PDB file of C-alpha atoms in Angstrom:
ATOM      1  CA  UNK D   1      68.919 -23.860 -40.613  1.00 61.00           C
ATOM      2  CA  UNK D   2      69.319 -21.591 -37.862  1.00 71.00           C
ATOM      3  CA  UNK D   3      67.824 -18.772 -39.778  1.00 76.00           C
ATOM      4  CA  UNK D   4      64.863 -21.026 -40.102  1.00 80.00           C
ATOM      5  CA  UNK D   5      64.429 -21.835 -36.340  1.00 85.00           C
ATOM      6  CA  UNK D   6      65.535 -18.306 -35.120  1.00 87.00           C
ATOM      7  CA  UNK D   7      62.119 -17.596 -37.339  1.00 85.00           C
ATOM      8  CA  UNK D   8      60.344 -20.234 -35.556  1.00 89.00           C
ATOM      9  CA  UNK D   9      61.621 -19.454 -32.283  1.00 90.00           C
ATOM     10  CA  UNK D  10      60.229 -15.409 -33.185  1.00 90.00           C
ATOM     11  CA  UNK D  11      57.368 -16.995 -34.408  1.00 90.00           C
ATOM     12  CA  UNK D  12      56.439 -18.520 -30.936  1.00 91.00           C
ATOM     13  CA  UNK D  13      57.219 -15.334 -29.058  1.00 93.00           C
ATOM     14  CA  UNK D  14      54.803 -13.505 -31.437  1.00 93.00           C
ATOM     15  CA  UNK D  15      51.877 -16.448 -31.102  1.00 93.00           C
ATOM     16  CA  UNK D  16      53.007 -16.399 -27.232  1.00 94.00           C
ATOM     17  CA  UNK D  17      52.810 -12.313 -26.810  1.00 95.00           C
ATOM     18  CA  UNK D  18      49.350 -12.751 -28.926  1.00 94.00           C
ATOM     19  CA  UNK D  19      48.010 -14.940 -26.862  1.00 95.00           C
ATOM     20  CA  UNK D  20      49.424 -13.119 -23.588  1.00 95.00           C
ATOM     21  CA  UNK D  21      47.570  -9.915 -25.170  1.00 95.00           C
ATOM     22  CA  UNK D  22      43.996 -12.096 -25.562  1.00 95.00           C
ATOM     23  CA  UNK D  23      44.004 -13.051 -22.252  1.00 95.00           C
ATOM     24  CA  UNK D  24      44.976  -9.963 -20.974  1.00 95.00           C
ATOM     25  CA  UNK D  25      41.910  -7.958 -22.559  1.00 95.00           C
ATOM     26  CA  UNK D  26      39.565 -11.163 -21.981  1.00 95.00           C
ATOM     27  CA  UNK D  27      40.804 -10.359 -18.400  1.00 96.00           C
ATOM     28  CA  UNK D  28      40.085  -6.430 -18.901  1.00 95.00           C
ATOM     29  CA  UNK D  29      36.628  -7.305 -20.688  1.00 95.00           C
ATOM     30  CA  UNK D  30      35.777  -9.431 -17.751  1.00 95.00           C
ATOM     31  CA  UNK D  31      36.605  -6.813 -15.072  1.00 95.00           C
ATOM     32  CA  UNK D  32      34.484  -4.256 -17.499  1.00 96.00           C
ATOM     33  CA  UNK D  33      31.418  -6.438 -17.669  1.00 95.00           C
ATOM     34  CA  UNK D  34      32.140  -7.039 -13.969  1.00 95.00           C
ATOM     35  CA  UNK D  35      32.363  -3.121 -13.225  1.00 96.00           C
ATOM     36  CA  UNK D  36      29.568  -2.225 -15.883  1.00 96.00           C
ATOM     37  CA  UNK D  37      27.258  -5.077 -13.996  1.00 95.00           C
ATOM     38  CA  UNK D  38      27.589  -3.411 -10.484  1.00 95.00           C
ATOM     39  CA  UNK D  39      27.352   0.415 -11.645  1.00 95.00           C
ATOM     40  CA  UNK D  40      23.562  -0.719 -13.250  1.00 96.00           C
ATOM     41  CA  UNK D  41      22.765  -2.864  -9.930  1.00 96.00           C
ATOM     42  CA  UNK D  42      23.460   0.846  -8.385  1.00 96.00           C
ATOM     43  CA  UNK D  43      21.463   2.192 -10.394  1.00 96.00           C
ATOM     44  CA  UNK D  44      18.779   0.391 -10.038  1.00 96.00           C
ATOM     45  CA  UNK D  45      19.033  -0.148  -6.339  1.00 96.00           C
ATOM     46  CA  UNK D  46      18.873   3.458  -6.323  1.00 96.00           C
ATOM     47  CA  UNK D  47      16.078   4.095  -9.078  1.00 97.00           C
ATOM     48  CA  UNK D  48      14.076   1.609  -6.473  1.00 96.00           C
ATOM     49  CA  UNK D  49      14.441   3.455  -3.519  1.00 96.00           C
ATOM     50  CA  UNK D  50      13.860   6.855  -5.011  1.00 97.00           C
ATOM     51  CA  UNK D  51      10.442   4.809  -6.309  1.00 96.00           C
ATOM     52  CA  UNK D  52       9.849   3.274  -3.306  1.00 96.00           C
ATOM     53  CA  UNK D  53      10.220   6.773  -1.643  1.00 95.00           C
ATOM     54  CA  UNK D  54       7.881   8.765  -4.329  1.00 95.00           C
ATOM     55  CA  UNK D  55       5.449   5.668  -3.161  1.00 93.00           C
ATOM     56  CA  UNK D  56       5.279   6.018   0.346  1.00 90.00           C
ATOM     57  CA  UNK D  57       5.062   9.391   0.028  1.00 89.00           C
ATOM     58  CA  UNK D  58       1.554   9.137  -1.647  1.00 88.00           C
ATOM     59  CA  UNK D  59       0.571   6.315   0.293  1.00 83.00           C
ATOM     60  CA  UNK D  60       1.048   8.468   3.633  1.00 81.00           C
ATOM     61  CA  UNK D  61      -0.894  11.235   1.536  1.00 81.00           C
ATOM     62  CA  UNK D  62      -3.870   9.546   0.736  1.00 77.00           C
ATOM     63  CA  UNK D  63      -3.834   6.974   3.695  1.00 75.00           C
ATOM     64  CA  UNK D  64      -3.113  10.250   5.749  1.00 67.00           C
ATOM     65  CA  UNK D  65      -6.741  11.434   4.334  1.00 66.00           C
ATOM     66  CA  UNK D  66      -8.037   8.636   4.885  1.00 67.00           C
ATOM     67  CA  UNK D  67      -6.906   8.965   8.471  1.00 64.00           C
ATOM     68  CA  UNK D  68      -8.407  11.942   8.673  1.00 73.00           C
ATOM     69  CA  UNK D  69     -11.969  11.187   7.524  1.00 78.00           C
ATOM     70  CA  UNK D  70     -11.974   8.090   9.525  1.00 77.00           C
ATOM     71  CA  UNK D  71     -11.404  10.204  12.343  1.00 81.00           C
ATOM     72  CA  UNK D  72     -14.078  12.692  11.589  1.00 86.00           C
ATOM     73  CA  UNK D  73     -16.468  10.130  10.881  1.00 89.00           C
ATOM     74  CA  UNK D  74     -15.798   8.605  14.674  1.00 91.00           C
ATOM     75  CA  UNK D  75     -16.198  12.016  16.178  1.00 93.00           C
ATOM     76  CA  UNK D  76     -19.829  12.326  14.212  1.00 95.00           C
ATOM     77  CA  UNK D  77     -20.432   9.137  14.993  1.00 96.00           C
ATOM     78  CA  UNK D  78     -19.848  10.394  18.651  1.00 96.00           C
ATOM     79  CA  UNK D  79     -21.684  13.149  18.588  1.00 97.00           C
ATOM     80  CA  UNK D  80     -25.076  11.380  17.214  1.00 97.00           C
ATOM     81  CA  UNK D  81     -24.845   8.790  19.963  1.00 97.00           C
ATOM     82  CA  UNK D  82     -24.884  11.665  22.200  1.00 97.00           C
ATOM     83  CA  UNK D  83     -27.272  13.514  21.078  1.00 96.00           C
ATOM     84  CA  UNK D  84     -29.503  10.494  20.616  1.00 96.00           C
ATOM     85  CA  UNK D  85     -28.621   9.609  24.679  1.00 96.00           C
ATOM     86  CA  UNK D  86     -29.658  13.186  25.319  1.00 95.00           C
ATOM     87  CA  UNK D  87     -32.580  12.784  23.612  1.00 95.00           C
ATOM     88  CA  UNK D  88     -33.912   9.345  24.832  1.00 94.00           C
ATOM     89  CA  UNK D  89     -33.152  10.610  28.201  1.00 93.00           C
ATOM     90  CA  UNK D  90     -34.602  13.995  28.164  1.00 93.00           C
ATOM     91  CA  UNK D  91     -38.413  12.453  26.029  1.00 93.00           C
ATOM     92  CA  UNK D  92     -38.359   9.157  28.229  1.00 93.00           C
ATOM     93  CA  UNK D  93     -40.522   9.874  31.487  1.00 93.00           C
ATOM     94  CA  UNK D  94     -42.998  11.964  28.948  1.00 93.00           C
ATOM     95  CA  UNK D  95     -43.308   8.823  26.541  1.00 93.00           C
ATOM     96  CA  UNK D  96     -43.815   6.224  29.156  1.00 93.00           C
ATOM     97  CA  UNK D  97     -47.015   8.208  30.557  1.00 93.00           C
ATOM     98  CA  UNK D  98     -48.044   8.750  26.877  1.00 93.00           C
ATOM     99  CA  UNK D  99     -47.877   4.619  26.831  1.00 92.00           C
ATOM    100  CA  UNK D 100     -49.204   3.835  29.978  1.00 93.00           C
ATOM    101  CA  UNK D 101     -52.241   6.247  29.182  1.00 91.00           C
ATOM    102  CA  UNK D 102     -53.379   4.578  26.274  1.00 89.00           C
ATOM    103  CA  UNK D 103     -52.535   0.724  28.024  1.00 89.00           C
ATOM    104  CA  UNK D 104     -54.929   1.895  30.875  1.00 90.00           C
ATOM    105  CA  UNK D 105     -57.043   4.401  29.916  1.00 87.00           C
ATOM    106  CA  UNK D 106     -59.484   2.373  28.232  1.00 84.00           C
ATOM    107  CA  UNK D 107     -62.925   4.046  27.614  1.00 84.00           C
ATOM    108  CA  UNK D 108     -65.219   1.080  26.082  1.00 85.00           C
ATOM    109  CA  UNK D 109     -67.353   1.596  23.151  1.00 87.00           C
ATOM    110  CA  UNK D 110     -69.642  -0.315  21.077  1.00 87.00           C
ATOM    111  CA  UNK D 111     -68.290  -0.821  16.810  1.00 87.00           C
ATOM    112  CA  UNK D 112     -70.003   1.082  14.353  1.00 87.00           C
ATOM    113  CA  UNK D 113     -70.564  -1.972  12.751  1.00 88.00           C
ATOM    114  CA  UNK D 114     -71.953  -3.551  15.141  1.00 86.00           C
ATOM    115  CA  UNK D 115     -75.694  -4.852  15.052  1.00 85.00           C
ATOM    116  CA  UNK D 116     -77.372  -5.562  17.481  1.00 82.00           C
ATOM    117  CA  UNK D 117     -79.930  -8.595  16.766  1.00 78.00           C
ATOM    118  CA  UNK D 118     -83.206  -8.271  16.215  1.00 68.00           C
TER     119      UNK D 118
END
């Protein structure tokens, strides 16, 4: 009979060491996942910002251009109010006297058309 429970009481060591082992590489599977789970969130946190740079780096290129034609366009704009000012300033005193001519020099005529009854 002791035979027999010396073969239990092995038996329950082995079933207790077995499940000792389980837990112990549930445990290590756990910490893997957990380690495996933060490298990729690295990864990708990285992958983003590398993205995110790439991004703004063609954003500032073509918004940089854009910049620049805006700026261009202002300055033409500029210079066509100018030149307009110049202009209207320079052909003013020689287009009012044009006006004024005509408004007062008024020479009276009869129409072509006109008859005169008989």
């Amino acid at each position: 009979m002791t035979s027999q429970s010396q073969g239990i009481q092995q038996l329950l060591q082995a079933e207790k060491r077995a499940k000792d082992k389980l837990e112990e590489a549930k445990k290590r599977k756990g910490r893997r996942l957990k380690q495996a789970k933060e490298e990729a969130t690295a990864e990708i946190d990285h992958y983003r910002l590398q993205r995110e740079k790439e991004f703004r780096n063609k954003e500032t290129n073509v918004m940089g251009s854009q910049g620049n034609l805006s700026a261009k366009i202002e300055e033409q704009t500029t210079e066509a109010i100018r030149n307009l000012t110049s202009s209207y300033h320079k052909n003013m005193e020689s287009m009012m006297k044009k006006l004024l001519s005509t408004i007062f020099d008024i020479s009276p005529e009869i129409h072509p058309n006109f008859r005169p009854a008989v």
